[in-house]
Coordinates of C-alpha atoms in Angstrom, one line a residue:
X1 CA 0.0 0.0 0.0
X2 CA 1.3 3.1 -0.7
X3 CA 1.1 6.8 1.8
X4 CA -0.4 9.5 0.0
X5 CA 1.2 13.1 1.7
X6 CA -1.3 15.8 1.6
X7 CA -0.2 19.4 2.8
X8 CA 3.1 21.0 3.9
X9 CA 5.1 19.7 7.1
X10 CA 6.5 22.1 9.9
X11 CA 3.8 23.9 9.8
X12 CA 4.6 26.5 7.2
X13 CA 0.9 25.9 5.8
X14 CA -0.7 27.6 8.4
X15 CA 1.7 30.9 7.8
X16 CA 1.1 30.7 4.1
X17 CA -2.8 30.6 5.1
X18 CA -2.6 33.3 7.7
X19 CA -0.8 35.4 5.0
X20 CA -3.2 34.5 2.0
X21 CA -6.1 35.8 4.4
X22 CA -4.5 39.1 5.3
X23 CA -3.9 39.5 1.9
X24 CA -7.4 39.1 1.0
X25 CA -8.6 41.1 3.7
X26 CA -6.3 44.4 3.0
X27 CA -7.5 43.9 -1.2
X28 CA -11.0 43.7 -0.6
X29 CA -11.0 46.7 2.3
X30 CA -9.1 48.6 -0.2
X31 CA -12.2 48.1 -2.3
X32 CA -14.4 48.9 0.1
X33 CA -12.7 52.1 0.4
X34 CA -12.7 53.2 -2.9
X35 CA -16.9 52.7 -3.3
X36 CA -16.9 55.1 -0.3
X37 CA -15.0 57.6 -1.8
X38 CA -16.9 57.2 -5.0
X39 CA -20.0 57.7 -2.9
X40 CA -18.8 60.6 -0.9
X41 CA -17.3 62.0 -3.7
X42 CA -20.2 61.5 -6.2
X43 CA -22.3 65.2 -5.5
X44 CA -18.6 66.5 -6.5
X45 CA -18.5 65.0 -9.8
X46 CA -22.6 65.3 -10.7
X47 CA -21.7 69.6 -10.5
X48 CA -18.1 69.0 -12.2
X49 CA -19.7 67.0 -14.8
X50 CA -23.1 69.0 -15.2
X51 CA -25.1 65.8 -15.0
X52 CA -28.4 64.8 -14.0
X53 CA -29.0 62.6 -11.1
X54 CA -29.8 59.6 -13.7
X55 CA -26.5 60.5 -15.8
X56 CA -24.6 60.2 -12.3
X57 CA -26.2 57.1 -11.8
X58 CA -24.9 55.8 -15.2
X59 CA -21.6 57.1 -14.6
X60 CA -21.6 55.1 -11.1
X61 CA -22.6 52.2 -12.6
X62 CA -20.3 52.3 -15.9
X63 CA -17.7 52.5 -12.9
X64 CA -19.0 49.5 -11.0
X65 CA -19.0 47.3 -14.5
X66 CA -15.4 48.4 -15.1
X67 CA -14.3 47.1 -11.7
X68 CA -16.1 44.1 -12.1
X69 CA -15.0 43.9 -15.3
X70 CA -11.6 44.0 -14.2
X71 CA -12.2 41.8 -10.9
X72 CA -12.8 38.9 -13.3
X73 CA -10.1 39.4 -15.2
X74 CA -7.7 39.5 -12.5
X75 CA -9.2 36.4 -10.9
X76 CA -8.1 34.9 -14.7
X77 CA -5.0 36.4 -14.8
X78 CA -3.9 35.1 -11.7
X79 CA -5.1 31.1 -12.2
X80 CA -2.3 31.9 -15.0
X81 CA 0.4 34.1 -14.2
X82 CA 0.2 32.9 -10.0
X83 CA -2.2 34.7 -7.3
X84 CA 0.3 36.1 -5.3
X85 CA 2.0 37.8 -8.0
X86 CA -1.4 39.1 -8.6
X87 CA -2.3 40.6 -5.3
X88 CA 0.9 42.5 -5.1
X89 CA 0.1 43.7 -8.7
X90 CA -3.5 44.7 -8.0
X91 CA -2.0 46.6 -4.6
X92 CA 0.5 48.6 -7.0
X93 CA -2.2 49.7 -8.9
X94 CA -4.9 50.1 -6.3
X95 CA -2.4 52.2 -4.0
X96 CA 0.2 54.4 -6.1
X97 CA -2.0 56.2 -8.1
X98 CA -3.7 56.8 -4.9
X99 CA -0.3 57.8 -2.9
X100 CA 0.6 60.0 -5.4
X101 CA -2.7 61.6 -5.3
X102 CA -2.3 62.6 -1.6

């Protein structure tokens, strides 16, 4: 009969979990974040724009498919290219535009 080894020894599965699951937290706060912002910041842009409150509504929403738009391909994008390479690539992103932005 022959053993079958399933999982990591030491222990260094549960790090590698633990780190997976901050990652995810910190990505999808970030996103939660940025819907605020939109929200707060959506009056702003209706009087920048000179939009109705329909043609804002649009505009939040054409935002909304982009991101999802862009979620899925990330999701497909990292089954290929590796899902932590991904993360730190969506962070980049997500954050320098932002840090430079003040």
């Amino acid at each position: 009969m022959t053993a079958i080894r399933v999982g990591r020894t030491g222990g260094t599965g549960a790090r590698s979990k633990g780190l997976v699951l901050t990652a995810m937290i910190f990505a999808v706060a970030m996103t939660f974040i940025d819907q605020t912002i939109v929200a707060v910041a959506a009056p702003t842009i209706q009087h920048d724009l000179g939009i109705s409150s329909s043609g804002m509504q649009w505009a939040i929403n054409a935002y909304l498919l982009a991101l999802a738009a862009l979620f899925a391909f990330g999701g497909r994008m990292a089954d290929t290219v590796g899902h932590r390479r991904m993360v730190v690539v969506g962070v980049v992103i997500f954050a320098g535009p932002r840090r430079c932005a003040g």
